[in-house]
């Protein structure tokens, strides 16, 4: 069993009031929670720093908690929620992003199971193969490299791993070599509640700060991260008005299926 928590912040640079954007008659954060309720989660809770989101979620009969507004990272917000809910240290908490209404419920179950089956790991997450060179060299795309146990060795915005010989020329960097083990990280996480409570007390690391990747704090302090590799990328989230229009078009079909 696991708990699904959905962090939702009102502020958004590219799409103001994003969690409250309407999708087929309900706010986006409500649609995300409804998808999470279709997973195997024993409890689904929205965590927000804004009273308007609290009101909207409660109006649809869903659980929501008001959290502090000064959390530096989403993981810090989850830590507060784990404490508010009184979760036992071994409880698995899946962080479902509040702007991903198309996230398959089965994927939530998978990442929770990945952590449950990896008792030495504090976190589980997901990745999928990268086949496009432009995507691989894009610093906005986070890559991850794994050890033989499918645990993360490192996450980076840099092109890792680096094919020394194949990438020696500009032409060689235009296409990825055959069987190249490049993986794109997907920001879906499962945590043990005990780790979440420890996280705010961990000192930030230089790697975390320079890469702007908070999962590097966990790696830097010796915590293990299990990574499950998916056969393909899951549906994208909502960052822009164009993304929202796409989700609005897809949503009725998703529910019909």
JSON list of C-alpha atoms in Angstrom, two decimals:
[
{"chain": "A", "resi": 1, "resn": "UNK", "atom": "CA", "xyz": [0.00, 0.00, 0.00]},
{"chain": "A", "resi": 2, "resn": "UNK", "atom": "CA", "xyz": [1.11, 3.55, -0.61]},
{"chain": "A", "resi": 3, "resn": "UNK", "atom": "CA", "xyz": [-0.03, 7.15, -0.35]},
{"chain": "A", "resi": 4, "resn": "UNK", "atom": "CA", "xyz": [-0.19, 9.53, -3.32]},
{"chain": "A", "resi": 5, "resn": "UNK", "atom": "CA", "xyz": [0.52, 13.21, -2.62]},
{"chain": "A", "resi": 6, "resn": "UNK", "atom": "CA", "xyz": [-0.06, 15.89, -5.25]},
{"chain": "A", "resi": 7, "resn": "UNK", "atom": "CA", "xyz": [1.88, 19.15, -4.67]},
{"chain": "A", "resi": 8, "resn": "UNK", "atom": "CA", "xyz": [0.16, 22.12, -6.31]},
{"chain": "A", "resi": 9, "resn": "UNK", "atom": "CA", "xyz": [1.44, 25.69, -6.34]},
{"chain": "A", "resi": 10, "resn": "UNK", "atom": "CA", "xyz": [-0.79, 28.51, -7.57]},
{"chain": "A", "resi": 11, "resn": "UNK", "atom": "CA", "xyz": [2.02, 30.54, -9.14]},
{"chain": "A", "resi": 12, "resn": "UNK", "atom": "CA", "xyz": [3.22, 29.61, -12.62]},
{"chain": "A", "resi": 13, "resn": "UNK", "atom": "CA", "xyz": [5.29, 31.77, -14.96]},
{"chain": "A", "resi": 14, "resn": "UNK", "atom": "CA", "xyz": [3.98, 30.39, -18.24]},
{"chain": "A", "resi": 15, "resn": "UNK", "atom": "CA", "xyz": [0.45, 29.51, -17.18]},
{"chain": "A", "resi": 16, "resn": "UNK", "atom": "CA", "xyz": [-0.95, 31.60, -14.28]},
{"chain": "A", "resi": 17, "resn": "UNK", "atom": "CA", "xyz": [-3.25, 29.77, -11.82]},
{"chain": "A", "resi": 18, "resn": "UNK", "atom": "CA", "xyz": [-2.33, 26.51, -13.56]},
{"chain": "A", "resi": 19, "resn": "UNK", "atom": "CA", "xyz": [-3.74, 24.09, -10.93]},
{"chain": "A", "resi": 20, "resn": "UNK", "atom": "CA", "xyz": [-7.18, 25.68, -11.34]},
{"chain": "A", "resi": 21, "resn": "UNK", "atom": "CA", "xyz": [-7.23, 25.57, -15.15]},
{"chain": "A", "resi": 22, "resn": "UNK", "atom": "CA", "xyz": [-10.48, 23.99, -16.28]},
{"chain": "A", "resi": 23, "resn": "UNK", "atom": "CA", "xyz": [-10.45, 20.55, -17.86]},
{"chain": "A", "resi": 24, "resn": "UNK", "atom": "CA", "xyz": [-13.91, 19.33, -18.80]},
{"chain": "A", "resi": 25, "resn": "UNK", "atom": "CA", "xyz": [-15.61, 21.16, -15.94]},
{"chain": "A", "resi": 26, "resn": "UNK", "atom": "CA", "xyz": [-13.12, 20.57, -13.12]},
{"chain": "A", "resi": 27, "resn": "UNK", "atom": "CA", "xyz": [-9.77, 22.15, -12.11]},
{"chain": "A", "resi": 28, "resn": "UNK", "atom": "CA", "xyz": [-6.66, 20.42, -13.42]},
{"chain": "A", "resi": 29, "resn": "UNK", "atom": "CA", "xyz": [-5.43, 19.50, -9.93]},
{"chain": "A", "resi": 30, "resn": "UNK", "atom": "CA", "xyz": [-8.78, 17.77, -9.31]},
{"chain": "A", "resi": 31, "resn": "UNK", "atom": "CA", "xyz": [-8.37, 15.80, -12.55]},
{"chain": "A", "resi": 32, "resn": "UNK", "atom": "CA", "xyz": [-4.90, 14.74, -11.40]},
{"chain": "A", "resi": 33, "resn": "UNK", "atom": "CA", "xyz": [-6.30, 13.58, -8.06]},
{"chain": "A", "resi": 34, "resn": "UNK", "atom": "CA", "xyz": [-9.07, 11.66, -9.82]},
{"chain": "A", "resi": 35, "resn": "UNK", "atom": "CA", "xyz": [-6.48, 9.85, -11.92]},
{"chain": "A", "resi": 36, "resn": "UNK", "atom": "CA", "xyz": [-4.45, 9.05, -8.80]},
{"chain": "A", "resi": 37, "resn": "UNK", "atom": "CA", "xyz": [-7.57, 7.62, -7.15]},
{"chain": "A", "resi": 38, "resn": "UNK", "atom": "CA", "xyz": [-7.70, 5.09, -9.99]},
{"chain": "A", "resi": 39, "resn": "UNK", "atom": "CA", "xyz": [-4.30, 3.77, -8.89]},
{"chain": "A", "resi": 40, "resn": "UNK", "atom": "CA", "xyz": [-3.70, 1.42, -5.98]},
{"chain": "A", "resi": 41, "resn": "UNK", "atom": "CA", "xyz": [-3.07, 4.29, -3.56]},
{"chain": "A", "resi": 42, "resn": "UNK", "atom": "CA", "xyz": [-4.70, 3.85, -0.15]},
{"chain": "A", "resi": 43, "resn": "UNK", "atom": "CA", "xyz": [-4.94, 7.64, 0.19]},
{"chain": "A", "resi": 44, "resn": "UNK", "atom": "CA", "xyz": [-4.70, 10.57, -2.23]},
{"chain": "A", "resi": 45, "resn": "UNK", "atom": "CA", "xyz": [-4.03, 14.05, -0.90]},
{"chain": "A", "resi": 46, "resn": "UNK", "atom": "CA", "xyz": [-3.38, 17.41, -2.59]},
{"chain": "A", "resi": 47, "resn": "UNK", "atom": "CA", "xyz": [-0.76, 19.59, -0.87]},
{"chain": "A", "resi": 48, "resn": "UNK", "atom": "CA", "xyz": [-0.86, 23.30, -1.62]},
{"chain": "A", "resi": 49, "resn": "UNK", "atom": "CA", "xyz": [0.22, 26.68, -0.28]},
{"chain": "A", "resi": 50, "resn": "UNK", "atom": "CA", "xyz": [-2.85, 28.52, -1.59]},
{"chain": "A", "resi": 51, "resn": "UNK", "atom": "CA", "xyz": [-6.33, 28.78, -0.05]},
{"chain": "A", "resi": 52, "resn": "UNK", "atom": "CA", "xyz": [-7.97, 29.01, -3.50]},
{"chain": "A", "resi": 53, "resn": "UNK", "atom": "CA", "xyz": [-6.69, 25.56, -4.38]},
{"chain": "A", "resi": 54, "resn": "UNK", "atom": "CA", "xyz": [-7.80, 24.21, -1.00]},
{"chain": "A", "resi": 55, "resn": "UNK", "atom": "CA", "xyz": [-11.33, 25.50, -1.65]},
{"chain": "A", "resi": 56, "resn": "UNK", "atom": "CA", "xyz": [-11.46, 24.09, -5.18]},
{"chain": "A", "resi": 57, "resn": "UNK", "atom": "CA", "xyz": [-10.27, 20.62, -4.14]},
{"chain": "A", "resi": 58, "resn": "UNK", "atom": "CA", "xyz": [-12.62, 20.42, -1.15]},
{"chain": "A", "resi": 59, "resn": "UNK", "atom": "CA", "xyz": [-15.53, 21.45, -3.37]},
{"chain": "A", "resi": 60, "resn": "UNK", "atom": "CA", "xyz": [-14.97, 18.19, -5.27]},
{"chain": "A", "resi": 61, "resn": "UNK", "atom": "CA", "xyz": [-14.89, 16.09, -2.10]},
{"chain": "A", "resi": 62, "resn": "UNK", "atom": "CA", "xyz": [-11.16, 15.36, -2.20]},
{"chain": "A", "resi": 63, "resn": "UNK", "atom": "CA", "xyz": [-8.55, 15.52, 0.55]},
{"chain": "A", "resi": 64, "resn": "UNK", "atom": "CA", "xyz": [-6.26, 18.55, 0.64]},
{"chain": "A", "resi": 65, "resn": "UNK", "atom": "CA", "xyz": [-3.74, 20.02, 3.08]},
{"chain": "A", "resi": 66, "resn": "UNK", "atom": "CA", "xyz": [-2.58, 23.63, 3.34]},
{"chain": "A", "resi": 67, "resn": "UNK", "atom": "CA", "xyz": [1.22, 23.76, 3.65]},
{"chain": "A", "resi": 68, "resn": "UNK", "atom": "CA", "xyz": [3.75, 26.50, 4.26]},
{"chain": "A", "resi": 69, "resn": "UNK", "atom": "CA", "xyz": [4.55, 28.81, 1.36]},
{"chain": "A", "resi": 70, "resn": "UNK", "atom": "CA", "xyz": [8.30, 29.04, 1.94]},
{"chain": "A", "resi": 71, "resn": "UNK", "atom": "CA", "xyz": [9.43, 25.51, 1.03]},
{"chain": "A", "resi": 72, "resn": "UNK", "atom": "CA", "xyz": [12.55, 25.69, -1.19]},
{"chain": "A", "resi": 73, "resn": "UNK", "atom": "CA", "xyz": [11.73, 22.44, -3.03]},
{"chain": "A", "resi": 74, "resn": "UNK", "atom": "CA", "xyz": [8.80, 20.17, -3.72]},
{"chain": "A", "resi": 75, "resn": "UNK", "atom": "CA", "xyz": [10.46, 17.46, -1.62]},
{"chain": "A", "resi": 76, "resn": "UNK", "atom": "CA", "xyz": [10.46, 19.80, 1.39]},
{"chain": "A", "resi": 77, "resn": "UNK", "atom": "CA", "xyz": [6.71, 20.28, 0.89]},
{"chain": "A", "resi": 78, "resn": "UNK", "atom": "CA", "xyz": [6.20, 16.51, 0.84]},
{"chain": "A", "resi": 79, "resn": "UNK", "atom": "CA", "xyz": [8.16, 16.25, 4.09]},
{"chain": "A", "resi": 80, "resn": "UNK", "atom": "CA", "xyz": [5.71, 18.63, 5.78]},
{"chain": "A", "resi": 81, "resn": "UNK", "atom": "CA", "xyz": [2.77, 16.60, 4.47]},
{"chain": "A", "resi": 82, "resn": "UNK", "atom": "CA", "xyz": [4.29, 13.32, 5.70]},
{"chain": "A", "resi": 83, "resn": "UNK", "atom": "CA", "xyz": [4.52, 14.88, 9.16]},
{"chain": "A", "resi": 84, "resn": "UNK", "atom": "CA", "xyz": [1.00, 16.37, 9.03]},
{"chain": "A", "resi": 85, "resn": "UNK", "atom": "CA", "xyz": [-0.43, 13.00, 8.04]},
{"chain": "A", "resi": 86, "resn": "UNK", "atom": "CA", "xyz": [1.61, 11.18, 10.69]},
{"chain": "A", "resi": 87, "resn": "UNK", "atom": "CA", "xyz": [2.93, 8.64, 8.20]},
{"chain": "A", "resi": 88, "resn": "UNK", "atom": "CA", "xyz": [5.10, 5.81, 9.50]},
{"chain": "A", "resi": 89, "resn": "UNK", "atom": "CA", "xyz": [8.72, 5.87, 8.32]},
{"chain": "A", "resi": 90, "resn": "UNK", "atom": "CA", "xyz": [8.25, 2.84, 6.07]},
{"chain": "A", "resi": 91, "resn": "UNK", "atom": "CA", "xyz": [5.17, 4.26, 4.32]},
{"chain": "A", "resi": 92, "resn": "UNK", "atom": "CA", "xyz": [5.71, 4.71, 0.59]},
{"chain": "A", "resi": 93, "resn": "UNK", "atom": "CA", "xyz": [4.72, 8.14, -0.71]},
{"chain": "A", "resi": 94, "resn": "UNK", "atom": "CA", "xyz": [4.32, 8.74, -4.45]},
{"chain": "A", "resi": 95, "resn": "UNK", "atom": "CA", "xyz": [4.75, 12.34, -5.58]},
{"chain": "A", "resi": 96, "resn": "UNK", "atom": "CA", "xyz": [2.26, 12.90, -8.41]},
{"chain": "A", "resi": 97, "resn": "UNK", "atom": "CA", "xyz": [2.84, 16.25, -10.12]},
{"chain": "A", "resi": 98, "resn": "UNK", "atom": "CA", "xyz": [-0.22, 18.48, -10.08]},
{"chain": "A", "resi": 99, "resn": "UNK", "atom": "CA", "xyz": [0.17, 19.38, -13.75]},
{"chain": "A", "resi": 100, "resn": "UNK", "atom": "CA", "xyz": [0.07, 15.84, -15.17]},
{"chain": "A", "resi": 101, "resn": "UNK", "atom": "CA", "xyz": [-3.61, 14.91, -15.58]},
{"chain": "A", "resi": 102, "resn": "UNK", "atom": "CA", "xyz": [-2.78, 12.35, -18.27]},
{"chain": "A", "resi": 103, "resn": "UNK", "atom": "CA", "xyz": [-0.41, 10.34, -16.08]},
{"chain": "A", "resi": 104, "resn": "UNK", "atom": "CA", "xyz": [-1.53, 6.68, -16.26]},
{"chain": "A", "resi": 105, "resn": "UNK", "atom": "CA", "xyz": [-2.68, 5.34, -12.86]},
{"chain": "A", "resi": 106, "resn": "UNK", "atom": "CA", "xyz": [-0.77, 2.14, -13.57]},
{"chain": "A", "resi": 107, "resn": "UNK", "atom": "CA", "xyz": [2.49, 4.09, -13.70]},
{"chain": "A", "resi": 108, "resn": "UNK", "atom": "CA", "xyz": [1.85, 5.39, -10.19]},
{"chain": "A", "resi": 109, "resn": "UNK", "atom": "CA", "xyz": [1.45, 1.78, -9.07]},
{"chain": "A", "resi": 110, "resn": "UNK", "atom": "CA", "xyz": [4.66, 0.78, -10.86]},
{"chain": "A", "resi": 111, "resn": "UNK", "atom": "CA", "xyz": [6.90, 3.36, -9.21]},
{"chain": "A", "resi": 112, "resn": "UNK", "atom": "CA", "xyz": [5.46, 2.49, -5.79]},
{"chain": "A", "resi": 113, "resn": "UNK", "atom": "CA", "xyz": [6.12, -1.21, -6.43]},
{"chain": "A", "resi": 114, "resn": "UNK", "atom": "CA", "xyz": [9.65, -0.46, -7.62]},
{"chain": "A", "resi": 115, "resn": "UNK", "atom": "CA", "xyz": [10.45, 1.10, -4.25]},
{"chain": "A", "resi": 116, "resn": "UNK", "atom": "CA", "xyz": [8.64, -1.60, -2.28]},
{"chain": "A", "resi": 117, "resn": "UNK", "atom": "CA", "xyz": [10.80, -4.20, -4.03]},
{"chain": "A", "resi": 118, "resn": "UNK", "atom": "CA", "xyz": [14.05, -2.28, -3.35]},
{"chain": "A", "resi": 119, "resn": "UNK", "atom": "CA", "xyz": [14.38, -2.24, 0.46]},
{"chain": "A", "resi": 120, "resn": "UNK", "atom": "CA", "xyz": [17.86, -0.67, 0.33]},
{"chain": "A", "resi": 121, "resn": "UNK", "atom": "CA", "xyz": [16.60, 2.35, -1.62]},
{"chain": "A", "resi": 122, "resn": "UNK", "atom": "CA", "xyz": [15.00, 5.50, -0.21]},
{"chain": "A", "resi": 123, "resn": "UNK", "atom": "CA", "xyz": [13.59, 6.67, -3.54]},
{"chain": "A", "resi": 124, "resn": "UNK", "atom": "CA", "xyz": [12.32, 5.17, -6.79]},
{"chain": "A", "resi": 125, "resn": "UNK", "atom": "CA", "xyz": [11.82, 7.02, -10.05]},
{"chain": "A", "resi": 126, "resn": "UNK", "atom": "CA", "xyz": [11.54, 6.34, -13.78]},
{"chain": "A", "resi": 127, "resn": "UNK", "atom": "CA", "xyz": [13.32, 6.87, -17.09]},
{"chain": "A", "resi": 128, "resn": "UNK", "atom": "CA", "xyz": [13.00, 5.92, -20.73]},
{"chain": "A", "resi": 129, "resn": "UNK", "atom": "CA", "xyz": [15.44, 5.50, -23.60]},
{"chain": "A", "resi": 130, "resn": "UNK", "atom": "CA", "xyz": [16.56, 8.55, -25.58]},
{"chain": "A", "resi": 131, "resn": "UNK", "atom": "CA", "xyz": [16.88, 8.00, -29.32]},
{"chain": "A", "resi": 132, "resn": "UNK", "atom": "CA", "xyz": [17.04, 11.59, -30.59]},
{"chain": "A", "resi": 133, "resn": "UNK", "atom": "CA", "xyz": [20.42, 13.37, -30.55]},
{"chain": "A", "resi": 134, "resn": "UNK", "atom": "CA", "xyz": [18.90, 16.84, -30.17]},
{"chain": "A", "resi": 135, "resn": "UNK", "atom": "CA", "xyz": [17.00, 15.68, -27.11]},
{"chain": "A", "resi": 136, "resn": "UNK", "atom": "CA", "xyz": [20.11, 14.03, -25.67]},
{"chain": "A", "resi": 137, "resn": "UNK", "atom": "CA", "xyz": [22.21, 17.20, -25.98]},
{"chain": "A", "resi": 138, "resn": "UNK", "atom": "CA", "xyz": [19.41, 19.49, -24.71]},
{"chain": "A", "resi": 139, "resn": "UNK", "atom": "CA", "xyz": [20.27, 20.76, -21.19]},
{"chain": "A", "resi": 140, "resn": "UNK", "atom": "CA", "xyz": [16.57, 21.05, -20.38]},
{"chain": "A", "resi": 141, "resn": "UNK", "atom": "CA", "xyz": [16.32, 17.26, -20.69]},
{"chain": "A", "resi": 142, "resn": "UNK", "atom": "CA", "xyz": [17.63, 15.51, -17.58]},
{"chain": "A", "resi": 143, "resn": "UNK", "atom": "CA", "xyz": [19.60, 12.33, -18.20]},
{"chain": "A", "resi": 144, "resn": "UNK", "atom": "CA", "xyz": [20.40, 9.51, -15.77]},
{"chain": "A", "resi": 145, "resn": "UNK", "atom": "CA", "xyz": [22.99, 6.72, -15.78]},
{"chain": "A", "resi": 146, "resn": "UNK", "atom": "CA", "xyz": [22.48, 3.48, -13.84]},
{"chain": "A", "resi": 147, "resn": "UNK", "atom": "CA", "xyz": [24.52, 0.76, -12.19]},
{"chain": "A", "resi": 148, "resn": "UNK", "atom": "CA", "xyz": [23.97, -2.97, -12.71]},
{"chain": "A", "resi": 149, "resn": "UNK", "atom": "CA", "xyz": [21.21, -2.96, -10.07]},
{"chain": "A", "resi": 150, "resn": "UNK", "atom": "CA", "xyz": [19.24, -0.25, -11.91]},
{"chain": "A", "resi": 151, "resn": "UNK", "atom": "CA", "xyz": [20.13, 2.31, -9.28]},
{"chain": "A", "resi": 152, "resn": "UNK", "atom": "CA", "xyz": [21.02, 5.86, -10.24]},
{"chain": "A", "resi": 153, "resn": "UNK", "atom": "CA", "xyz": [24.71, 6.68, -10.45]},
{"chain": "A", "resi": 154, "resn": "UNK", "atom": "CA", "xyz": [24.10, 10.29, -11.49]},
{"chain": "A", "resi": 155, "resn": "UNK", "atom": "CA", "xyz": [21.54, 12.67, -12.95]},
{"chain": "A", "resi": 156, "resn": "UNK", "atom": "CA", "xyz": [22.65, 15.51, -15.20]},
{"chain": "A", "resi": 157, "resn": "UNK", "atom": "CA", "xyz": [21.59, 18.12, -17.71]},
{"chain": "A", "resi": 158, "resn": "UNK", "atom": "CA", "xyz": [24.82, 17.30, -19.53]},
{"chain": "A", "resi": 159, "resn": "UNK", "atom": "CA", "xyz": [24.93, 14.56, -22.21]},
{"chain": "A", "resi": 160, "resn": "UNK", "atom": "CA", "xyz": [25.66, 11.46, -20.14]},
{"chain": "A", "resi": 161, "resn": "UNK", "atom": "CA", "xyz": [26.96, 8.92, -20.84]},
{"chain": "A", "resi": 162, "resn": "UNK", "atom": "CA", "xyz": [29.32, 10.40, -23.43]},
{"chain": "A", "resi": 163, "resn": "UNK", "atom": "CA", "xyz": [30.25, 8.32, -26.47]},
{"chain": "A", "resi": 164, "resn": "UNK", "atom": "CA", "xyz": [33.86, 9.49, -26.80]},
{"chain": "A", "resi": 165, "resn": "UNK", "atom": "CA", "xyz": [34.62, 8.12, -30.25]},
{"chain": "A", "resi": 166, "resn": "UNK", "atom": "CA", "xyz": [31.19, 8.55, -31.82]},
{"chain": "A", "resi": 167, "resn": "UNK", "atom": "CA", "xyz": [30.92, 12.16, -30.64]},
{"chain": "A", "resi": 168, "resn": "UNK", "atom": "CA", "xyz": [34.45, 13.15, -31.70]},
{"chain": "A", "resi": 169, "resn": "UNK", "atom": "CA", "xyz": [33.09, 15.08, -34.69]},
{"chain": "A", "resi": 170, "resn": "UNK", "atom": "CA", "xyz": [30.12, 17.39, -35.17]},
{"chain": "A", "resi": 171, "resn": "UNK", "atom": "CA", "xyz": [28.63, 14.93, -37.66]},
{"chain": "A", "resi": 172, "resn": "UNK", "atom": "CA", "xyz": [28.97, 12.15, -35.11]},
{"chain": "A", "resi": 173, "resn": "UNK", "atom": "CA", "xyz": [26.93, 14.16, -32.61]},
{"chain": "A", "resi": 174, "resn": "UNK", "atom": "CA", "xyz": [24.03, 14.45, -35.04]},
{"chain": "A", "resi": 175, "resn": "UNK", "atom": "CA", "xyz": [22.88, 10.87, -34.42]},
{"chain": "A", "resi": 176, "resn": "UNK", "atom": "CA", "xyz": [23.17, 8.59, -31.41]},
{"chain": "A", "resi": 177, "resn": "UNK", "atom": "CA", "xyz": [25.14, 5.32, -31.79]},
{"chain": "A", "resi": 178, "resn": "UNK", "atom": "CA", "xyz": [23.29, 2.03, -31.98]},
{"chain": "A", "resi": 179, "resn": "UNK", "atom": "CA", "xyz": [22.48, 0.49, -28.58]},
{"chain": "A", "resi": 180, "resn": "UNK", "atom": "CA", "xyz": [23.61, 3.68, -26.84]},
{"chain": "A", "resi": 181, "resn": "UNK", "atom": "CA", "xyz": [22.40, 3.48, -23.18]},
{"chain": "A", "resi": 182, "resn": "UNK", "atom": "CA", "xyz": [21.01, 7.02, -22.94]},
{"chain": "A", "resi": 183, "resn": "UNK", "atom": "CA", "xyz": [18.08, 7.47, -20.54]},
{"chain": "A", "resi": 184, "resn": "UNK", "atom": "CA", "xyz": [15.82, 10.47, -20.02]},
{"chain": "A", "resi": 185, "resn": "UNK", "atom": "CA", "xyz": [14.69, 10.94, -16.45]},
{"chain": "A", "resi": 186, "resn": "UNK", "atom": "CA", "xyz": [10.95, 11.23, -15.79]},
{"chain": "A", "resi": 187, "resn": "UNK", "atom": "CA", "xyz": [10.00, 13.31, -12.75]},
{"chain": "A", "resi": 188, "resn": "UNK", "atom": "CA", "xyz": [7.80, 10.73, -11.03]},
{"chain": "A", "resi": 189, "resn": "UNK", "atom": "CA", "xyz": [9.04, 9.75, -7.58]},
{"chain": "A", "resi": 190, "resn": "UNK", "atom": "CA", "xyz": [8.22, 7.34, -4.78]},
{"chain": "A", "resi": 191, "resn": "UNK", "atom": "CA", "xyz": [9.80, 7.99, -1.37]},
{"chain": "A", "resi": 192, "resn": "UNK", "atom": "CA", "xyz": [9.89, 6.33, 2.00]},
{"chain": "A", "resi": 193, "resn": "UNK", "atom": "CA", "xyz": [8.31, 8.71, 4.51]},
{"chain": "A", "resi": 194, "resn": "UNK", "atom": "CA", "xyz": [11.32, 8.40, 6.80]},
{"chain": "A", "resi": 195, "resn": "UNK", "atom": "CA", "xyz": [13.55, 9.77, 4.06]},
{"chain": "A", "resi": 196, "resn": "UNK", "atom": "CA", "xyz": [11.17, 12.66, 3.44]},
{"chain": "A", "resi": 197, "resn": "UNK", "atom": "CA", "xyz": [11.41, 13.69, 7.08]},
{"chain": "A", "resi": 198, "resn": "UNK", "atom": "CA", "xyz": [15.21, 13.52, 6.94]},
{"chain": "A", "resi": 199, "resn": "UNK", "atom": "CA", "xyz": [15.50, 15.45, 3.65]},
{"chain": "A", "resi": 200, "resn": "UNK", "atom": "CA", "xyz": [15.00, 19.03, 4.94]},
{"chain": "A", "resi": 201, "resn": "UNK", "atom": "CA", "xyz": [17.90, 18.53, 7.36]},
{"chain": "A", "resi": 202, "resn": "UNK", "atom": "CA", "xyz": [20.32, 17.40, 4.64]},
{"chain": "A", "resi": 203, "resn": "UNK", "atom": "CA", "xyz": [22.79, 20.07, 3.58]},
{"chain": "A", "resi": 204, "resn": "UNK", "atom": "CA", "xyz": [22.44, 21.16, -0.02]},
{"chain": "A", "resi": 205, "resn": "UNK", "atom": "CA", "xyz": [25.34, 20.00, -2.22]},
{"chain": "A", "resi": 206, "resn": "UNK", "atom": "CA", "xyz": [27.30, 21.88, -4.87]},
{"chain": "A", "resi": 207, "resn": "UNK", "atom": "CA", "xyz": [26.19, 19.38, -7.52]},
{"chain": "A", "resi": 208, "resn": "UNK", "atom": "CA", "xyz": [22.54, 19.96, -6.63]},
{"chain": "A", "resi": 209, "resn": "UNK", "atom": "CA", "xyz": [22.99, 23.71, -6.85]},
{"chain": "A", "resi": 210, "resn": "UNK", "atom": "CA", "xyz": [24.91, 23.82, -10.13]},
{"chain": "A", "resi": 211, "resn": "UNK", "atom": "CA", "xyz": [22.74, 21.24, -11.90]},
{"chain": "A", "resi": 212, "resn": "UNK", "atom": "CA", "xyz": [19.53, 22.59, -10.30]},
{"chain": "A", "resi": 213, "resn": "UNK", "atom": "CA", "xyz": [18.44, 19.00, -9.61]},
{"chain": "A", "resi": 214, "resn": "UNK", "atom": "CA", "xyz": [17.25, 18.33, -6.06]},
{"chain": "A", "resi": 215, "resn": "UNK", "atom": "CA", "xyz": [17.59, 14.54, -6.37]},
{"chain": "A", "resi": 216, "resn": "UNK", "atom": "CA", "xyz": [21.36, 15.05, -6.38]},
{"chain": "A", "resi": 217, "resn": "UNK", "atom": "CA", "xyz": [21.15, 16.02, -2.71]},
{"chain": "A", "resi": 218, "resn": "UNK", "atom": "CA", "xyz": [19.91, 12.52, -1.90]},
{"chain": "A", "resi": 219, "resn": "UNK", "atom": "CA", "xyz": [22.66, 10.89, -3.97]},
{"chain": "A", "resi": 220, "resn": "UNK", "atom": "CA", "xyz": [25.27, 13.19, -2.48]},
{"chain": "A", "resi": 221, "resn": "UNK", "atom": "CA", "xyz": [24.35, 12.04, 1.02]},
{"chain": "A", "resi": 222, "resn": "UNK", "atom": "CA", "xyz": [24.50, 8.36, 0.13]},
{"chain": "A", "resi": 223, "resn": "UNK", "atom": "CA", "xyz": [20.84, 7.54, -0.40]},
{"chain": "A", "resi": 224, "resn": "UNK", "atom": "CA", "xyz": [20.07, 5.02, -3.16]},
{"chain": "A", "resi": 225, "resn": "UNK", "atom": "CA", "xyz": [17.59, 5.74, -5.94]},
{"chain": "A", "resi": 226, "resn": "UNK", "atom": "CA", "xyz": [15.95, 2.86, -7.82]},
{"chain": "A", "resi": 227, "resn": "UNK", "atom": "CA", "xyz": [15.18, 3.62, -11.47]},
{"chain": "A", "resi": 228, "resn": "UNK", "atom": "CA", "xyz": [12.64, 1.68, -13.50]},
{"chain": "A", "resi": 229, "resn": "UNK", "atom": "CA", "xyz": [13.05, 1.95, -17.28]},
{"chain": "A", "resi": 230, "resn": "UNK", "atom": "CA", "xyz": [9.84, 2.40, -19.23]},
{"chain": "A", "resi": 231, "resn": "UNK", "atom": "CA", "xyz": [9.41, 1.22, -22.83]},
{"chain": "A", "resi": 232, "resn": "UNK", "atom": "CA", "xyz": [8.33, 4.71, -23.92]},
{"chain": "A", "resi": 233, "resn": "UNK", "atom": "CA", "xyz": [7.66, 8.19, -22.57]},
{"chain": "A", "resi": 234, "resn": "UNK", "atom": "CA", "xyz": [4.41, 8.75, -20.65]},
{"chain": "A", "resi": 235, "resn": "UNK", "atom": "CA", "xyz": [2.04, 11.53, -21.77]},
{"chain": "A", "resi": 236, "resn": "UNK", "atom": "CA", "xyz": [3.43, 15.02, -21.18]},
{"chain": "A", "resi": 237, "resn": "UNK", "atom": "CA", "xyz": [2.29, 17.42, -18.48]},
{"chain": "A", "resi": 238, "resn": "UNK", "atom": "CA", "xyz": [0.96, 20.96, -18.75]},
{"chain": "A", "resi": 239, "resn": "UNK", "atom": "CA", "xyz": [3.48, 23.81, -18.89]},
{"chain": "A", "resi": 240, "resn": "UNK", "atom": "CA", "xyz": [2.01, 26.09, -21.54]},
{"chain": "A", "resi": 241, "resn": "UNK", "atom": "CA", "xyz": [-1.39, 27.14, -22.93]},
{"chain": "A", "resi": 242, "resn": "UNK", "atom": "CA", "xyz": [-0.71, 24.83, -25.88]},
{"chain": "A", "resi": 243, "resn": "UNK", "atom": "CA", "xyz": [-0.22, 21.90, -23.50]},
{"chain": "A", "resi": 244, "resn": "UNK", "atom": "CA", "xyz": [-3.51, 22.74, -21.79]},
{"chain": "A", "resi": 245, "resn": "UNK", "atom": "CA", "xyz": [-5.35, 22.79, -25.12]},
{"chain": "A", "resi": 246, "resn": "UNK", "atom": "CA", "xyz": [-3.88, 19.36, -25.95]},
{"chain": "A", "resi": 247, "resn": "UNK", "atom": "CA", "xyz": [-5.00, 17.89, -22.63]},
{"chain": "A", "resi": 248, "resn": "UNK", "atom": "CA", "xyz": [-8.49, 19.35, -22.99]},
{"chain": "A", "resi": 249, "resn": "UNK", "atom": "CA", "xyz": [-8.78, 17.65, -26.36]},
{"chain": "A", "resi": 250, "resn": "UNK", "atom": "CA", "xyz": [-7.49, 14.28, -25.09]},
{"chain": "A", "resi": 251, "resn": "UNK", "atom": "CA", "xyz": [-9.34, 14.14, -21.76]},
{"chain": "A", "resi": 252, "resn": "UNK", "atom": "CA", "xyz": [-12.79, 13.01, -23.04]},
{"chain": "A", "resi": 253, "resn": "UNK", "atom": "CA", "xyz": [-11.15, 10.22, -25.01]},
{"chain": "A", "resi": 254, "resn": "UNK", "atom": "CA", "xyz": [-9.15, 9.16, -21.96]},
{"chain": "A", "resi": 255, "resn": "UNK", "atom": "CA", "xyz": [-12.28, 8.88, -19.83]},
{"chain": "A", "resi": 256, "resn": "UNK", "atom": "CA", "xyz": [-14.15, 6.99, -22.55]},
{"chain": "A", "resi": 257, "resn": "UNK", "atom": "CA", "xyz": [-11.38, 4.43, -22.62]}
]
